[in-house]
C-alpha cells in the first residue's frame, strides 16, 4: 500500500520563507507525536517558550519544569528516522521518513523523537531549532525591526530603480513586470493575485504599491522554502552563505572535489544579485536559488557534454545511433517524404541512416517511403543534403544503409552521384584481411561508410545477382511494385546489383544470417547482418549469451517490424542488453522509446557513439542479458533519489483537465537489464499550484550501472484526456550527486522553459548500503550469512586446478571489503546519517555535537598519524563512547584492507592470467577431453564465468582500497577544517595515494 502524507495541517496561505516565520509557528505551538523507546506514540502539544530558551510539551506526567528541553542543551537536530528508536522495526512503516525528526540533547546525548503531520511542519521546527541553537541567547530579530537584511536592501534598491519619479510608489503593472523579470517562470496572474491579497490585507487598494508592500510580495512569491531550509542548514549565521559555508556545501553535499575559496567567490560574483553581497562574498537566498537552478549545478555531469570515452576501440564495441526512415515526418505509410527529417536526425547525432532506392520517373533514382508517388525525393537531393550535414553534430563515421529496389541502370547513376557528391569522404579502402576487428571510430573520423550488398568475387560482369534484404518489401507490397515474387521453394529473393554500386561497399558488407555457429566459423569481421525486430527478439530471449558473443566481433543492425505501420518504436534496451550496436529508430515518433534513445546517446558528447560495457567487449567474459540479480564482477549500486519539488509545471497539452490546477505526481523509472527495470512514484501533490512539494525518497538497486537509464516523468492526476506533463531521461553514469535541478522536456524532447524538478541524488555501493533501517535489533546483525562469489567447475581437470587456487583469495577479498562496509554503515548510523553520507559529513556531525557542549571538545582526532585515532579526553557519555568504538572498528578494518589488498589482488590476477593462458588452447583441450554439445557449452560458460569473476573481484578490491584511502583523506581534511583535529597537516602520503587508478587491461 502506498504511503501518503496529508499536507492539510499547514495553513494553506502560510508560507515558511524565513527563520522568523518558523519561530512564530513554534511560539504558537502545534501537535506532534512523541515516540517512546518501547515504540509507542503519544500526541502532545509542543510549544516554544516566549523567551525562546526552551521547548515544552503538555500534557505530561512530569512537572512542567521537567517536561521541557532547554535550547542551550541541544546538540543536534536530525531530520528523518535517524535514531535507534525511530529505526526500530515496529515503527519504520507507520510514517514516512520525511515526517520524523529527533532532538539530541543533554550531556548524555538523549534523543526526543517526534513525528509531525507533514514534512512542512518538520521543516519549520527543524529550521527554527537549528537557528536558535546556533544563536544561543541572541534571539532573532522579529520581522521588520533592526537593520534591513542583505535581501531586503537589494529588493528595495530594485524598487528604487523602477520608481522613476521618486514618489515612493510604482504602478502595480510595473511591479508585476519587475517580479516576473526577476523570476522568469512565474505566471503573471499569480503575481497580480498576490498584490491584490496584500493590498487588501493592509487596506491599501489602488493602482500603485509602496516599497514595503513590494518587498513583502517578492519575499512571499520568490522564496522557495526547501532551498531556504537548505541554506539555513549550511549557513553559519542563518541568513546567507559565507565563502566557507558555500565551500562546505559544495564539498560535503554536492560531492565536488578540489573546491577553493576563489571558486566560491567566483560563484558568488556570478549569481548573487545584491552588490553588497558580491563585495562581501555572501550568497543570500536569491543568489543561492539562482546558482542551484543554473547549468553549473545541473544533474547532468558536464564531463559527458563532450566526447569522454575511449574512441580507439573497434567499431563493433560501440552502440551507434541509428535511424530507420529518418526522412519521414509523420507515420510510415501515410506520412509524407520530407527532406528536413534527414537534417534533424543528423543534427541529433544520428550516425546511421537508411536509404531505400527506387526507380524514379525521370530516369534517376528516388527515395520515398510513402504510397503516394508524388511525394518522392530525388536521391541526388538527399545525398547533397547528407554531404552538407553529415558532420555538423559529430565528426565520427556516418553509415549509409542502402536498400536497393531500383534497376541496374539507375543503380549506376546512384553510384556516380555518391562518388561525385561525397568525394574523399567516402570510405572505399578494402578491408585488411590480416586484421580481426573493424577499425575504430577515431580512425574513421570524417568518413562515410556504405552498408550494402556486394557482388561475389567470382562475378566478373557489370552486374550480377545477389540475395535480397528483407527490409523494404512491406512498402513495395503497398506500392503495388512487388513484381519480384519470392522464388518457388521459399529460398531467399534474388535481385540484380550493378558493379559500380557493389564497389562502394567496403567495411559494412551486408550478408544473410544463418546461425551463430556458421558465423563463428565463417563470418569475416567486415560482414554484417540485419535482423528484424521479431528475429532479434527471439535470439535475445532464447540465446542471449550467443548474441552477446556474436556482437563482440560483428556489427548487427535491428530494424522495426513491418507490422509497425504507425511508425511506432521498439524498445532499444531489449537489444542493447544483448550488445546489438545499431537499433534503427523512427526518429519522427516521440514517446518513451525515443526518450530512451535520445537520453542514452547524450552521454558521450552526443557524438552518436557510446562505448559498450566492458563485460560485453572482453573476449572472454560471462554475461547473461536476462540476469535477474547482480552480475559476477560488476559492483551493484544503490540509487537514493529524493524528489523534493517541482517548478513552473505546465498543464498537460491537449488535456481537458478541470480548471487551471495541475495535480502532479512524479514517476521515476529505471530502464536497463531486466534485473534493473523498476518504477516508483511519489504521492500526488494536491492543490499545489505550479510549484508542488513532493518531498519523497525513492530507492533503486542498479546491477549493471553502465547500461542503466533513469527517466523522470511528471504526470497529472487530475486529467481528462492527456496526463503527460513532462519528462527527462539521463544515463545513470551521467548523474551528479547532491541537490540538483532536472531540466524538464516535452514529449517531443524539446526543453520546457523554466520547468524543473528539484531532487537530491546519492549513489552508494549495495554492500552494506541501504540496509540501515533493518538493523534496529543488534542480535540480527551477526546472523546475516555472508555470500561469497566462487568459481565454477569446467569439467577439465587442469583448468579447474588453476581456478581452485583462487578460492581462498576470493573469500579474503570479500571479507576485506564487507568488513569495511559494515563498519562504515554502523559508524554512519551512530552519527545519525544515512548510508549515502560521506566520511566528511560524519566527522563534521561529531564535531558539531562537541562544539555545542559547554566544555572544551572532549574528543579529538590525532592527525599526526596516517590512520588518525579519535581520542577521548576524560569521561564521555555513552553515545559518544559508542561512536568512538564504531570509528575505531572502521579505522582498523580500513587499515587491514589498505595493507592487505595488494597481495590478495595479486593472487586473483595471477589466477586469472593462468586461466587466460588456457584460452588459446581451449579448442584443442575440448577435443582431447571429448567434450561435445551441452557439456561443451557448459564448460565454455563456466570458463568465461571464472575469468569474469576473478577480474571483477580484483577490480572491486582495487576500488575498495581507493575508497578507503579517500575516506582517510576526508577524515584529515574534515578534522582540520572543523577544529577537532590536532597535530596536523593532511598526511602527504594520502594526497599521493589518491591519484586516479588505472583500469585493469582487458
mmCIF file with all atom_site columns, C-alpha atoms in Angstrom, residues 339 342-343 346 351 353 355 379-394 398 400 417-426 446-448 450:
data_model
loop_
_atom_site.group_PDB
_atom_site.id
_atom_site.type_symbol
_atom_site.label_atom_id
_atom_site.label_alt_id
_atom_site.label_comp_id
_atom_site.label_asym_id
_atom_site.label_entity_id
_atom_site.label_seq_id
_atom_site.pdbx_PDB_ins_code
_atom_site.Cartn_x
_atom_site.Cartn_y
_atom_site.Cartn_z
_atom_site.occupancy
_atom_site.B_iso_or_equiv
_atom_site.pdbx_formal_charge
_atom_site.auth_seq_id
_atom_site.auth_comp_id
_atom_site.auth_asym_id
_atom_site.auth_atom_id
_atom_site.pdbx_PDB_model_num
ATOM 1  C CA . UNK A 1 339 ? 13.889 16.210 -46.778 1.00 0.00 ? 339 UNK A CA 1
ATOM 2  C CA . UNK A 1 342 ? 17.369 13.951 -42.537 1.00 0.00 ? 342 UNK A CA 1
ATOM 3  C CA . UNK A 1 343 ? 18.714 17.287 -41.266 1.00 0.00 ? 343 UNK A CA 1
ATOM 4  C CA . UNK A 1 346 ? 21.864 14.219 -38.350 1.00 0.00 ? 346 UNK A CA 1
ATOM 5  C CA . UNK A 1 351 ? 25.279 8.063  -37.302 1.00 0.00 ? 351 UNK A CA 1
ATOM 6  C CA . UNK A 1 353 ? 20.747 6.425  -41.928 1.00 0.00 ? 353 UNK A CA 1
ATOM 7  C CA . UNK A 1 355 ? 18.015 4.949  -47.749 1.00 0.00 ? 355 UNK A CA 1
ATOM 8  C CA . UNK A 1 379 ? 18.264 10.559 -54.487 1.00 0.00 ? 379 UNK A CA 1
ATOM 9  C CA . UNK A 1 380 ? 20.637 13.307 -55.691 1.00 0.00 ? 380 UNK A CA 1
ATOM 10 C CA . UNK A 1 381 ? 18.970 15.865 -53.381 1.00 0.00 ? 381 UNK A CA 1
ATOM 11 C CA . UNK A 1 382 ? 19.212 13.541 -50.361 1.00 0.00 ? 382 UNK A CA 1
ATOM 12 C CA . UNK A 1 383 ? 22.936 12.843 -50.971 1.00 0.00 ? 383 UNK A CA 1
ATOM 13 C CA . UNK A 1 384 ? 23.607 16.584 -51.362 1.00 0.00 ? 384 UNK A CA 1
ATOM 14 C CA . UNK A 1 385 ? 21.917 17.190 -48.028 1.00 0.00 ? 385 UNK A CA 1
ATOM 15 C CA . UNK A 1 386 ? 23.886 14.387 -46.331 1.00 0.00 ? 386 UNK A CA 1
ATOM 16 C CA . UNK A 1 387 ? 27.125 15.820 -47.738 1.00 0.00 ? 387 UNK A CA 1
ATOM 17 C CA . UNK A 1 388 ? 26.238 19.193 -46.224 1.00 0.00 ? 388 UNK A CA 1
ATOM 18 C CA . UNK A 1 389 ? 25.118 17.992 -42.771 1.00 0.00 ? 389 UNK A CA 1
ATOM 19 C CA . UNK A 1 390 ? 26.959 14.658 -42.241 1.00 0.00 ? 390 UNK A CA 1
ATOM 20 C CA . UNK A 1 391 ? 29.470 16.012 -39.716 1.00 0.00 ? 391 UNK A CA 1
ATOM 21 C CA . UNK A 1 392 ? 27.817 19.103 -38.209 1.00 0.00 ? 392 UNK A CA 1
ATOM 22 C CA . UNK A 1 393 ? 26.891 17.354 -34.923 1.00 0.00 ? 393 UNK A CA 1
ATOM 23 C CA . UNK A 1 394 ? 29.598 14.649 -34.843 1.00 0.00 ? 394 UNK A CA 1
ATOM 24 C CA . UNK A 1 398 ? 28.381 8.009  -40.762 1.00 0.00 ? 398 UNK A CA 1
ATOM 25 C CA . UNK A 1 400 ? 24.564 4.911  -45.057 1.00 0.00 ? 400 UNK A CA 1
ATOM 26 C CA . UNK A 1 417 ? 26.124 10.537 -57.614 1.00 0.00 ? 417 UNK A CA 1
ATOM 27 C CA . UNK A 1 418 ? 27.611 9.165  -54.340 1.00 0.00 ? 418 UNK A CA 1
ATOM 28 C CA . UNK A 1 419 ? 31.200 9.291  -55.696 1.00 0.00 ? 419 UNK A CA 1
ATOM 29 C CA . UNK A 1 420 ? 30.819 12.759 -57.201 1.00 0.00 ? 420 UNK A CA 1
ATOM 30 C CA . UNK A 1 421 ? 28.981 14.399 -54.265 1.00 0.00 ? 421 UNK A CA 1
ATOM 31 C CA . UNK A 1 422 ? 30.759 12.774 -51.297 1.00 0.00 ? 422 UNK A CA 1
ATOM 32 C CA . UNK A 1 423 ? 34.234 12.595 -52.884 1.00 0.00 ? 423 UNK A CA 1
ATOM 33 C CA . UNK A 1 424 ? 37.017 11.875 -50.371 1.00 0.00 ? 424 UNK A CA 1
ATOM 34 C CA . UNK A 1 425 ? 34.519 11.409 -47.531 1.00 0.00 ? 425 UNK A CA 1
ATOM 35 C CA . UNK A 1 426 ? 33.539 8.020  -48.996 1.00 0.00 ? 426 UNK A CA 1
ATOM 36 C CA . UNK A 1 446 ? 35.053 12.287 -41.125 1.00 0.00 ? 446 UNK A CA 1
ATOM 37 C CA . UNK A 1 447 ? 34.350 9.253  -43.355 1.00 0.00 ? 447 UNK A CA 1
ATOM 38 C CA . UNK A 1 448 ? 31.082 7.922  -44.773 1.00 0.00 ? 448 UNK A CA 1
ATOM 39 C CA . UNK A 1 450 ? 28.234 2.428  -47.328 1.00 0.00 ? 450 UNK A CA 1
#
